Every structure is written in structure tokens, then in C-alpha cells.
């Protein structure tokens, strides 16, 4: 679709402006208030700053080089470095809290959640920074900004929405609420994979209810980040983070992808509530789907959709397979029977593929083993090749391997052995899998040569 083509064009340009990071895209003109560091400076003696990619309300984003990876001859030693505001020095409690939140995200291993490697403080400069995946493609903010009139088709929009939902549901299951979900914190990679960014750093804060727009407001003293156009009434009121805050933002992005417009014209939730606004129905959705979208966009937390799984179920178009069967039997007597059969076969295969992928995306060795077994049992070689080529299949397997511990690496490599050598190599050469495997064995080597304790 168009969104995938845009991502591929952005990646192939090799422009550092499109080498986006786990922070979303920031306008380069915005002052960041981060420590005075420049190209060539190093953090903790390990990360070298290469070039600034952008700045935002929470700090500056740099392309960096991991010197340990370079020393280990890693073919891709580059990472994203987020330098947080220099006034973090004045808030030691904020540093500790953010370190704990980042540790939660580091335990997340999901293909639709960007990887955070570390959260640290440079002892020489006092700079607080995070090292993250350096992603190639474009932010969802850019995708939405460049949408054709009327938005994406339902199928294209749902491909993005379902991936966002999968990452969110996984994070919520692990007790982590994003609290600053917005297009700028979502990313579309060159292969069409959607990544959620900036988990573990955004928390609800008390913010003036007359704030508007899409600029993130951040105060390390309150440990809060909020983007008015995507924040709930409850976030403005400073209430505890809740998964339903993320569902509201997900609903807004779904509406934007489907229509090209913000449901409340980028008005803050408190102001939209005070004016009694309700979103217009989306013409390309059914009545049932529109009711589901309206629930996600409800300005009252208690009336909003309770879970991400319920939200995506409400938005997914339901097809009556019986109607398909009746229609097929009626047109079978016509000359177009062959074409009709092909369409129905494609539909059934597509539905089966989505079911398998949904199993894989649950994460963990059990679901991945079950999903791969389902792929092996497919009768059609063409269908098997299609699903193995799907980026979501690869990301599910690689996501398990990239947890980096002995069990996840061995389990992942063992599960792919029944498949052809080309696909096994495709998995093993993924940078995330390769880094996890190399990192694991480097650690084992270091332990072997370390002086014995005790």
C-alpha cells in the first residue's frame, strides 16, 4: 500500500533525517535544554555522538556509535542516543524513577515495541541518556501528515492499527502504560513493521487544561510528559496512568489514518468535553465499527473501551463466511467461477494467515512454537512462503531470540530448524537476532576470563 511504499522510499534515501529513533521525529529548530555536547563527544566512554537527528520537549536525539560493538567487529554498531534535559540533574528522584521505568521496557520483547538498550548517566558531564534502536523509515506523524485526502483504505489503516494494538496489549499485560502515545512516538520501518517508541519515560502529569496541539509538554520535576491533542481528560487532571489513556490515543490515531483528520480537530480532551463534541462517523466503516471507534474515543474514562483487545475487536470488520459460501455456489454456474474460486481461496488463506500471525504475536516460546507448527502444516507451499515472508512472522521469532538469554536463543534457533536453510539464514542474519547471539557469547567469554570470585 501507499504507507509501505513511503516507508521504503524514506529508507532507501539513506538520509539521516529518516534514520528515526525511539523518540519520534522532532523539529530541529526546537530548543532542547540538554547538556552541551557535540559531535565526537563520548558518554560513559562507550557511546560516541555522530550527528544530531532532532530535538524535542524531553531532549536531543543523536545518531551514535556503540564503541564496544565496533570493537567486537559488529557490522552495525550504530544506535540512537537520547540526551534528556540538563535539568534532570536537579531532580535525582526523577532519574531513579525513569531508570526503573526503562528497566520495565527492557524486559519487553515484542516486534511492535522498539528496543531500549540502556538508561544511564555520564559521570563526566552528568548527562542523562538512553541508548535505543536506530530505526530506518518514517514516524507515523509523517505518514499521517502525507495521507491522501480521505485517509488510507480500511485494509491499509487496519494493518497499522493492529500492529500498534499488538504492541500496546503486550505492554499492558506487563503492567506498563505508555501515557504519551501519539503518532510521533510510533514508527513505520522500511519493511512495514510498526514500532511503539518512548515507553518507560512518559507518565501522567498535572497540566493546564487549556493546553492545545501536538507538542509534548515535559517537566522532570513532575516526571510527566503529555501531548494535549492525544491526552485524556484524566491525564490533564493528573490521575494515575491507565491503559484506557493509551486506548484513547490509539482511537485518535485510528481515526486519523482512516479519515486524514483528528476526531476533535486537535482540540484537547477537556475543551472537547466542555464543548460537547463527538466525532463524526467514518464513512468507510460499518455501524458496528463506528460504535467501537466512538467507545475508544469517549472522553469519559469509565465509558471508554476497557482493553486494547476489545478495541481492536470492535474495529475489525466481521465477515459472514456463510454469505461467502452462498455467493460462491450461486456464481459457480457462471463463466467467472474460476475467478470467484480464486478470490475465495485467497480470502480463506488470508484469514488463516492472520490467525497464525496472531498466535505468533502473543510472544513466548509456546505461542511461537504453536504458530510455526501451524505454518508447517499448511498444504500450500505458496501460502507457506507468503506467511514466512511476512515481516510480522520474522519479528515474532526474532523478538524471542533477541531477549538475549540462553533459553530464548536456543529455543528460537531450535524452532526454526525444520524450515529451509534460506529462511533460517534470514532469521539468523536479522541485526536484532545477531546482536543478541553475539552479545550472549561475548558475555560468556568475559565470564570465562574474569577472575574467580571468592
mmCIF file with all atom_site columns, C-alpha atoms in Angstrom, residues 237-414:
data_model
loop_
_atom_site.group_PDB
_atom_site.id
_atom_site.type_symbol
_atom_site.label_atom_id
_atom_site.label_alt_id
_atom_site.label_comp_id
_atom_site.label_asym_id
_atom_site.label_entity_id
_atom_site.label_seq_id
_atom_site.pdbx_PDB_ins_code
_atom_site.Cartn_x
_atom_site.Cartn_y
_atom_site.Cartn_z
_atom_site.occupancy
_atom_site.B_iso_or_equiv
_atom_site.pdbx_formal_charge
_atom_site.auth_seq_id
_atom_site.auth_comp_id
_atom_site.auth_asym_id
_atom_site.auth_atom_id
_atom_site.pdbx_PDB_model_num
ATOM 1   C CA . UNK A 1 237 ? -6.339  16.030  35.838  1.00 0.00 ? 237 UNK A CA 1
ATOM 2   C CA . UNK A 1 238 ? -3.181  14.237  36.956  1.00 0.00 ? 238 UNK A CA 1
ATOM 3   C CA . UNK A 1 239 ? -4.894  10.925  37.656  1.00 0.00 ? 239 UNK A CA 1
ATOM 4   C CA . UNK A 1 240 ? -2.940  7.689   37.755  1.00 0.00 ? 240 UNK A CA 1
ATOM 5   C CA . UNK A 1 241 ? -1.950  6.256   34.338  1.00 0.00 ? 241 UNK A CA 1
ATOM 6   C CA . UNK A 1 242 ? -4.460  3.761   32.998  1.00 0.00 ? 242 UNK A CA 1
ATOM 7   C CA . UNK A 1 243 ? -4.484  1.533   29.880  1.00 0.00 ? 243 UNK A CA 1
ATOM 8   C CA . UNK A 1 244 ? -7.595  3.420   28.777  1.00 0.00 ? 244 UNK A CA 1
ATOM 9   C CA . UNK A 1 245 ? -5.437  6.531   28.333  1.00 0.00 ? 245 UNK A CA 1
ATOM 10  C CA . UNK A 1 246 ? -3.496  4.645   25.659  1.00 0.00 ? 246 UNK A CA 1
ATOM 11  C CA . UNK A 1 247 ? -6.730  3.346   24.110  1.00 0.00 ? 247 UNK A CA 1
ATOM 12  C CA . UNK A 1 248 ? -7.960  6.926   23.667  1.00 0.00 ? 248 UNK A CA 1
ATOM 13  C CA . UNK A 1 249 ? -4.757  7.867   21.810  1.00 0.00 ? 249 UNK A CA 1
ATOM 14  C CA . UNK A 1 250 ? -4.965  4.665   19.747  1.00 0.00 ? 250 UNK A CA 1
ATOM 15  C CA . UNK A 1 251 ? -8.520  5.603   18.791  1.00 0.00 ? 251 UNK A CA 1
ATOM 16  C CA . UNK A 1 252 ? -7.418  9.064   17.685  1.00 0.00 ? 252 UNK A CA 1
ATOM 17  C CA . UNK A 1 253 ? -4.642  7.646   15.504  1.00 0.00 ? 253 UNK A CA 1
ATOM 18  C CA . UNK A 1 254 ? -7.040  5.085   14.028  1.00 0.00 ? 254 UNK A CA 1
ATOM 19  C CA . UNK A 1 255 ? -9.450  7.904   13.165  1.00 0.00 ? 255 UNK A CA 1
ATOM 20  C CA . UNK A 1 256 ? -6.645  9.928   11.578  1.00 0.00 ? 256 UNK A CA 1
ATOM 21  C CA . UNK A 1 257 ? -5.429  7.015   9.463   1.00 0.00 ? 257 UNK A CA 1
ATOM 22  C CA . UNK A 1 258 ? -8.953  6.261   8.275   1.00 0.00 ? 258 UNK A CA 1
ATOM 23  C CA . UNK A 1 259 ? -10.004 9.857   7.546   1.00 0.00 ? 259 UNK A CA 1
ATOM 24  C CA . UNK A 1 260 ? -6.905  12.057  7.435   1.00 0.00 ? 260 UNK A CA 1
ATOM 25  C CA . UNK A 1 261 ? -8.415  14.175  10.242  1.00 0.00 ? 261 UNK A CA 1
ATOM 26  C CA . UNK A 1 262 ? -8.177  14.397  14.029  1.00 0.00 ? 262 UNK A CA 1
ATOM 27  C CA . UNK A 1 263 ? -11.594 13.493  15.531  1.00 0.00 ? 263 UNK A CA 1
ATOM 28  C CA . UNK A 1 264 ? -11.607 16.640  17.683  1.00 0.00 ? 264 UNK A CA 1
ATOM 29  C CA . UNK A 1 265 ? -9.627  18.873  15.297  1.00 0.00 ? 265 UNK A CA 1
ATOM 30  C CA . UNK A 1 266 ? -6.564  18.550  17.594  1.00 0.00 ? 266 UNK A CA 1
ATOM 31  C CA . UNK A 1 267 ? -8.533  20.111  20.432  1.00 0.00 ? 267 UNK A CA 1
ATOM 32  C CA . UNK A 1 268 ? -7.631  18.994  23.952  1.00 0.00 ? 268 UNK A CA 1
ATOM 33  C CA . UNK A 1 269 ? -9.955  16.475  25.574  1.00 0.00 ? 269 UNK A CA 1
ATOM 34  C CA . UNK A 1 270 ? -11.117 18.850  28.353  1.00 0.00 ? 270 UNK A CA 1
ATOM 35  C CA . UNK A 1 271 ? -12.065 21.513  25.821  1.00 0.00 ? 271 UNK A CA 1
ATOM 36  C CA . UNK A 1 272 ? -13.765 18.971  23.530  1.00 0.00 ? 272 UNK A CA 1
ATOM 37  C CA . UNK A 1 273 ? -15.754 17.741  26.542  1.00 0.00 ? 273 UNK A CA 1
ATOM 38  C CA . UNK A 1 274 ? -16.717 21.277  27.562  1.00 0.00 ? 274 UNK A CA 1
ATOM 39  C CA . UNK A 1 275 ? -17.961 21.973  24.027  1.00 0.00 ? 275 UNK A CA 1
ATOM 40  C CA . UNK A 1 276 ? -19.881 18.694  23.898  1.00 0.00 ? 276 UNK A CA 1
ATOM 41  C CA . UNK A 1 277 ? -18.083 17.480  20.763  1.00 0.00 ? 277 UNK A CA 1
ATOM 42  C CA . UNK A 1 278 ? -18.487 13.976  19.335  1.00 0.00 ? 278 UNK A CA 1
ATOM 43  C CA . UNK A 1 279 ? -16.515 12.573  16.363  1.00 0.00 ? 279 UNK A CA 1
ATOM 44  C CA . UNK A 1 280 ? -18.257 12.235  13.014  1.00 0.00 ? 280 UNK A CA 1
ATOM 45  C CA . UNK A 1 281 ? -18.748 8.610   11.861  1.00 0.00 ? 281 UNK A CA 1
ATOM 46  C CA . UNK A 1 282 ? -16.139 7.240   9.450   1.00 0.00 ? 282 UNK A CA 1
ATOM 47  C CA . UNK A 1 283 ? -17.855 6.574   6.128   1.00 0.00 ? 283 UNK A CA 1
ATOM 48  C CA . UNK A 1 284 ? -15.717 3.549   5.231   1.00 0.00 ? 284 UNK A CA 1
ATOM 49  C CA . UNK A 1 285 ? -16.588 1.734   8.482   1.00 0.00 ? 285 UNK A CA 1
ATOM 50  C CA . UNK A 1 286 ? -19.737 -0.204  9.333   1.00 0.00 ? 286 UNK A CA 1
ATOM 51  C CA . UNK A 1 287 ? -22.122 0.985   12.041  1.00 0.00 ? 287 UNK A CA 1
ATOM 52  C CA . UNK A 1 288 ? -20.703 -1.611  14.427  1.00 0.00 ? 288 UNK A CA 1
ATOM 53  C CA . UNK A 1 289 ? -17.136 -0.478  13.743  1.00 0.00 ? 289 UNK A CA 1
ATOM 54  C CA . UNK A 1 290 ? -18.081 3.175   14.198  1.00 0.00 ? 290 UNK A CA 1
ATOM 55  C CA . UNK A 1 291 ? -19.682 2.377   17.549  1.00 0.00 ? 291 UNK A CA 1
ATOM 56  C CA . UNK A 1 292 ? -16.463 0.663   18.603  1.00 0.00 ? 292 UNK A CA 1
ATOM 57  C CA . UNK A 1 293 ? -14.333 3.609   17.493  1.00 0.00 ? 293 UNK A CA 1
ATOM 58  C CA . UNK A 1 294 ? -16.630 6.020   19.344  1.00 0.00 ? 294 UNK A CA 1
ATOM 59  C CA . UNK A 1 295 ? -16.172 3.968   22.539  1.00 0.00 ? 295 UNK A CA 1
ATOM 60  C CA . UNK A 1 296 ? -12.391 4.218   22.225  1.00 0.00 ? 296 UNK A CA 1
ATOM 61  C CA . UNK A 1 297 ? -12.707 7.990   21.742  1.00 0.00 ? 297 UNK A CA 1
ATOM 62  C CA . UNK A 1 298 ? -15.085 8.529   24.654  1.00 0.00 ? 298 UNK A CA 1
ATOM 63  C CA . UNK A 1 299 ? -13.946 11.483  26.755  1.00 0.00 ? 299 UNK A CA 1
ATOM 64  C CA . UNK A 1 300 ? -15.032 9.708   29.954  1.00 0.00 ? 300 UNK A CA 1
ATOM 65  C CA . UNK A 1 301 ? -12.597 7.012   31.091  1.00 0.00 ? 301 UNK A CA 1
ATOM 66  C CA . UNK A 1 302 ? -15.353 4.930   32.689  1.00 0.00 ? 302 UNK A CA 1
ATOM 67  C CA . UNK A 1 303 ? -17.239 4.759   29.368  1.00 0.00 ? 303 UNK A CA 1
ATOM 68  C CA . UNK A 1 304 ? -14.151 4.135   27.241  1.00 0.00 ? 304 UNK A CA 1
ATOM 69  C CA . UNK A 1 305 ? -13.188 0.722   25.835  1.00 0.00 ? 305 UNK A CA 1
ATOM 70  C CA . UNK A 1 306 ? -11.649 -1.277  28.672  1.00 0.00 ? 306 UNK A CA 1
ATOM 71  C CA . UNK A 1 307 ? -8.883  -3.148  26.846  1.00 0.00 ? 307 UNK A CA 1
ATOM 72  C CA . UNK A 1 308 ? -6.827  -2.969  23.668  1.00 0.00 ? 308 UNK A CA 1
ATOM 73  C CA . UNK A 1 309 ? -8.008  -6.431  22.631  1.00 0.00 ? 309 UNK A CA 1
ATOM 74  C CA . UNK A 1 310 ? -11.626 -5.294  22.885  1.00 0.00 ? 310 UNK A CA 1
ATOM 75  C CA . UNK A 1 311 ? -10.810 -2.119  20.965  1.00 0.00 ? 311 UNK A CA 1
ATOM 76  C CA . UNK A 1 312 ? -9.243  -3.950  18.035  1.00 0.00 ? 312 UNK A CA 1
ATOM 77  C CA . UNK A 1 313 ? -12.076 -6.494  18.018  1.00 0.00 ? 313 UNK A CA 1
ATOM 78  C CA . UNK A 1 314 ? -14.546 -3.599  17.774  1.00 0.00 ? 314 UNK A CA 1
ATOM 79  C CA . UNK A 1 315 ? -12.628 -2.090  14.849  1.00 0.00 ? 315 UNK A CA 1
ATOM 80  C CA . UNK A 1 316 ? -12.038 -5.298  12.913  1.00 0.00 ? 316 UNK A CA 1
ATOM 81  C CA . UNK A 1 317 ? -14.510 -5.894  10.098  1.00 0.00 ? 317 UNK A CA 1
ATOM 82  C CA . UNK A 1 318 ? -16.504 -9.077  10.623  1.00 0.00 ? 318 UNK A CA 1
ATOM 83  C CA . UNK A 1 319 ? -17.221 -11.172 7.576   1.00 0.00 ? 319 UNK A CA 1
ATOM 84  C CA . UNK A 1 320 ? -20.072 -13.660 7.360   1.00 0.00 ? 320 UNK A CA 1
ATOM 85  C CA . UNK A 1 321 ? -18.448 -16.765 5.888   1.00 0.00 ? 321 UNK A CA 1
ATOM 86  C CA . UNK A 1 322 ? -21.879 -18.257 5.202   1.00 0.00 ? 322 UNK A CA 1
ATOM 87  C CA . UNK A 1 323 ? -22.660 -15.386 2.853   1.00 0.00 ? 323 UNK A CA 1
ATOM 88  C CA . UNK A 1 324 ? -19.409 -16.081 1.017   1.00 0.00 ? 324 UNK A CA 1
ATOM 89  C CA . UNK A 1 325 ? -20.353 -19.744 0.643   1.00 0.00 ? 325 UNK A CA 1
ATOM 90  C CA . UNK A 1 326 ? -23.828 -18.954 -0.701  1.00 0.00 ? 326 UNK A CA 1
ATOM 91  C CA . UNK A 1 327 ? -22.463 -16.370 -3.109  1.00 0.00 ? 327 UNK A CA 1
ATOM 92  C CA . UNK A 1 328 ? -19.860 -18.824 -4.346  1.00 0.00 ? 328 UNK A CA 1
ATOM 93  C CA . UNK A 1 329 ? -22.454 -21.533 -5.019  1.00 0.00 ? 329 UNK A CA 1
ATOM 94  C CA . UNK A 1 330 ? -24.653 -19.104 -6.956  1.00 0.00 ? 330 UNK A CA 1
ATOM 95  C CA . UNK A 1 331 ? -21.923 -17.825 -9.258  1.00 0.00 ? 331 UNK A CA 1
ATOM 96  C CA . UNK A 1 332 ? -20.347 -21.239 -9.705  1.00 0.00 ? 332 UNK A CA 1
ATOM 97  C CA . UNK A 1 333 ? -22.566 -21.843 -12.760 1.00 0.00 ? 333 UNK A CA 1
ATOM 98  C CA . UNK A 1 334 ? -21.224 -18.721 -14.446 1.00 0.00 ? 334 UNK A CA 1
ATOM 99  C CA . UNK A 1 335 ? -18.115 -18.384 -16.592 1.00 0.00 ? 335 UNK A CA 1
ATOM 100 C CA . UNK A 1 336 ? -16.438 -16.405 -13.817 1.00 0.00 ? 336 UNK A CA 1
ATOM 101 C CA . UNK A 1 337 ? -16.463 -19.368 -11.460 1.00 0.00 ? 337 UNK A CA 1
ATOM 102 C CA . UNK A 1 338 ? -12.712 -19.810 -11.717 1.00 0.00 ? 338 UNK A CA 1
ATOM 103 C CA . UNK A 1 339 ? -12.083 -16.215 -10.782 1.00 0.00 ? 339 UNK A CA 1
ATOM 104 C CA . UNK A 1 340 ? -14.564 -16.392 -7.922  1.00 0.00 ? 340 UNK A CA 1
ATOM 105 C CA . UNK A 1 341 ? -12.896 -19.534 -6.621  1.00 0.00 ? 341 UNK A CA 1
ATOM 106 C CA . UNK A 1 342 ? -9.530  -17.840 -6.691  1.00 0.00 ? 342 UNK A CA 1
ATOM 107 C CA . UNK A 1 343 ? -10.876 -14.857 -4.746  1.00 0.00 ? 343 UNK A CA 1
ATOM 108 C CA . UNK A 1 344 ? -12.479 -17.052 -2.107  1.00 0.00 ? 344 UNK A CA 1
ATOM 109 C CA . UNK A 1 345 ? -9.345  -19.163 -1.807  1.00 0.00 ? 345 UNK A CA 1
ATOM 110 C CA . UNK A 1 346 ? -7.267  -16.023 -1.331  1.00 0.00 ? 346 UNK A CA 1
ATOM 111 C CA . UNK A 1 347 ? -9.708  -14.807 1.317   1.00 0.00 ? 347 UNK A CA 1
ATOM 112 C CA . UNK A 1 348 ? -9.586  -18.093 3.242   1.00 0.00 ? 348 UNK A CA 1
ATOM 113 C CA . UNK A 1 349 ? -5.792  -18.198 3.047   1.00 0.00 ? 349 UNK A CA 1
ATOM 114 C CA . UNK A 1 350 ? -5.536  -14.592 4.165   1.00 0.00 ? 350 UNK A CA 1
ATOM 115 C CA . UNK A 1 351 ? -7.793  -15.282 7.146   1.00 0.00 ? 351 UNK A CA 1
ATOM 116 C CA . UNK A 1 352 ? -5.771  -18.381 8.041   1.00 0.00 ? 352 UNK A CA 1
ATOM 117 C CA . UNK A 1 353 ? -2.510  -16.435 7.775   1.00 0.00 ? 353 UNK A CA 1
ATOM 118 C CA . UNK A 1 354 ? -3.811  -13.695 10.081  1.00 0.00 ? 354 UNK A CA 1
ATOM 119 C CA . UNK A 1 355 ? -4.856  -16.315 12.629  1.00 0.00 ? 355 UNK A CA 1
ATOM 120 C CA . UNK A 1 356 ? -1.368  -17.845 12.606  1.00 0.00 ? 356 UNK A CA 1
ATOM 121 C CA . UNK A 1 357 ? 0.302   -14.450 12.903  1.00 0.00 ? 357 UNK A CA 1
ATOM 122 C CA . UNK A 1 358 ? -1.943  -13.504 15.824  1.00 0.00 ? 358 UNK A CA 1
ATOM 123 C CA . UNK A 1 359 ? -0.764  -16.661 17.611  1.00 0.00 ? 359 UNK A CA 1
ATOM 124 C CA . UNK A 1 360 ? 2.894   -15.826 16.917  1.00 0.00 ? 360 UNK A CA 1
ATOM 125 C CA . UNK A 1 361 ? 2.455   -12.260 18.158  1.00 0.00 ? 361 UNK A CA 1
ATOM 126 C CA . UNK A 1 362 ? 1.366   -13.448 21.600  1.00 0.00 ? 362 UNK A CA 1
ATOM 127 C CA . UNK A 1 363 ? 5.075   -13.928 22.296  1.00 0.00 ? 363 UNK A CA 1
ATOM 128 C CA . UNK A 1 364 ? 6.746   -16.622 24.368  1.00 0.00 ? 364 UNK A CA 1
ATOM 129 C CA . UNK A 1 365 ? 8.065   -19.984 23.304  1.00 0.00 ? 365 UNK A CA 1
ATOM 130 C CA . UNK A 1 366 ? 4.664   -21.724 23.498  1.00 0.00 ? 366 UNK A CA 1
ATOM 131 C CA . UNK A 1 367 ? 2.744   -19.485 21.075  1.00 0.00 ? 367 UNK A CA 1
ATOM 132 C CA . UNK A 1 368 ? 5.723   -19.208 18.722  1.00 0.00 ? 368 UNK A CA 1
ATOM 133 C CA . UNK A 1 369 ? 6.140   -22.982 18.623  1.00 0.00 ? 369 UNK A CA 1
ATOM 134 C CA . UNK A 1 370 ? 2.398   -23.366 18.008  1.00 0.00 ? 370 UNK A CA 1
ATOM 135 C CA . UNK A 1 371 ? 2.414   -20.745 15.233  1.00 0.00 ? 371 UNK A CA 1
ATOM 136 C CA . UNK A 1 372 ? 5.412   -22.250 13.439  1.00 0.00 ? 372 UNK A CA 1
ATOM 137 C CA . UNK A 1 373 ? 3.837   -25.690 13.695  1.00 0.00 ? 373 UNK A CA 1
ATOM 138 C CA . UNK A 1 374 ? 0.684   -24.303 12.067  1.00 0.00 ? 374 UNK A CA 1
ATOM 139 C CA . UNK A 1 375 ? 2.825   -22.917 9.234   1.00 0.00 ? 375 UNK A CA 1
ATOM 140 C CA . UNK A 1 376 ? 4.494   -26.304 8.704   1.00 0.00 ? 376 UNK A CA 1
ATOM 141 C CA . UNK A 1 377 ? 1.096   -27.988 8.479   1.00 0.00 ? 377 UNK A CA 1
ATOM 142 C CA . UNK A 1 378 ? -0.123  -25.733 5.649   1.00 0.00 ? 378 UNK A CA 1
ATOM 143 C CA . UNK A 1 379 ? -0.780  -27.740 2.493   1.00 0.00 ? 379 UNK A CA 1
ATOM 144 C CA . UNK A 1 380 ? 0.054   -24.930 0.077   1.00 0.00 ? 380 UNK A CA 1
ATOM 145 C CA . UNK A 1 381 ? 3.761   -24.222 -0.472  1.00 0.00 ? 381 UNK A CA 1
ATOM 146 C CA . UNK A 1 382 ? 2.846   -20.783 -1.808  1.00 0.00 ? 382 UNK A CA 1
ATOM 147 C CA . UNK A 1 383 ? 0.855   -19.963 1.315   1.00 0.00 ? 383 UNK A CA 1
ATOM 148 C CA . UNK A 1 384 ? 3.715   -21.198 3.494   1.00 0.00 ? 384 UNK A CA 1
ATOM 149 C CA . UNK A 1 385 ? 6.185   -18.972 1.632   1.00 0.00 ? 385 UNK A CA 1
ATOM 150 C CA . UNK A 1 386 ? 3.871   -15.963 1.918   1.00 0.00 ? 386 UNK A CA 1
ATOM 151 C CA . UNK A 1 387 ? 3.492   -16.215 5.666   1.00 0.00 ? 387 UNK A CA 1
ATOM 152 C CA . UNK A 1 388 ? 7.211   -16.848 6.223   1.00 0.00 ? 388 UNK A CA 1
ATOM 153 C CA . UNK A 1 389 ? 7.972   -13.704 4.211   1.00 0.00 ? 389 UNK A CA 1
ATOM 154 C CA . UNK A 1 390 ? 5.570   -11.649 6.332   1.00 0.00 ? 390 UNK A CA 1
ATOM 155 C CA . UNK A 1 391 ? 7.569   -9.229  8.485   1.00 0.00 ? 391 UNK A CA 1
ATOM 156 C CA . UNK A 1 392 ? 5.333   -9.989  11.467  1.00 0.00 ? 392 UNK A CA 1
ATOM 157 C CA . UNK A 1 393 ? 6.330   -13.670 11.373  1.00 0.00 ? 393 UNK A CA 1
ATOM 158 C CA . UNK A 1 394 ? 10.005  -12.805 11.306  1.00 0.00 ? 394 UNK A CA 1
ATOM 159 C CA . UNK A 1 395 ? 9.594   -10.175 14.026  1.00 0.00 ? 395 UNK A CA 1
ATOM 160 C CA . UNK A 1 396 ? 7.841   -12.607 16.354  1.00 0.00 ? 396 UNK A CA 1
ATOM 161 C CA . UNK A 1 397 ? 10.647  -15.180 16.076  1.00 0.00 ? 397 UNK A CA 1
ATOM 162 C CA . UNK A 1 398 ? 13.434  -12.597 16.165  1.00 0.00 ? 398 UNK A CA 1
ATOM 163 C CA . UNK A 1 399 ? 11.749  -10.856 19.093  1.00 0.00 ? 399 UNK A CA 1
ATOM 164 C CA . UNK A 1 400 ? 12.023  -14.058 21.122  1.00 0.00 ? 400 UNK A CA 1
ATOM 165 C CA . UNK A 1 401 ? 15.667  -14.641 20.182  1.00 0.00 ? 401 UNK A CA 1
ATOM 166 C CA . UNK A 1 402 ? 16.603  -11.013 20.862  1.00 0.00 ? 402 UNK A CA 1
ATOM 167 C CA . UNK A 1 403 ? 15.717  -11.350 24.550  1.00 0.00 ? 403 UNK A CA 1
ATOM 168 C CA . UNK A 1 404 ? 19.339  -12.466 24.626  1.00 0.00 ? 404 UNK A CA 1
ATOM 169 C CA . UNK A 1 405 ? 19.323  -15.126 27.343  1.00 0.00 ? 405 UNK A CA 1
ATOM 170 C CA . UNK A 1 406 ? 20.438  -18.695 26.808  1.00 0.00 ? 406 UNK A CA 1
ATOM 171 C CA . UNK A 1 407 ? 16.948  -20.173 26.799  1.00 0.00 ? 407 UNK A CA 1
ATOM 172 C CA . UNK A 1 408 ? 15.371  -17.704 24.364  1.00 0.00 ? 408 UNK A CA 1
ATOM 173 C CA . UNK A 1 409 ? 18.283  -18.010 21.916  1.00 0.00 ? 409 UNK A CA 1
ATOM 174 C CA . UNK A 1 410 ? 18.330  -21.810 21.999  1.00 0.00 ? 410 UNK A CA 1
ATOM 175 C CA . UNK A 1 411 ? 14.548  -22.052 21.802  1.00 0.00 ? 411 UNK A CA 1
ATOM 176 C CA . UNK A 1 412 ? 14.341  -19.661 18.855  1.00 0.00 ? 412 UNK A CA 1
ATOM 177 C CA . UNK A 1 413 ? 17.116  -21.335 16.868  1.00 0.00 ? 413 UNK A CA 1
ATOM 178 C CA . UNK A 1 414 ? 15.672  -24.768 17.604  1.00 0.00 ? 414 UNK A CA 1
#
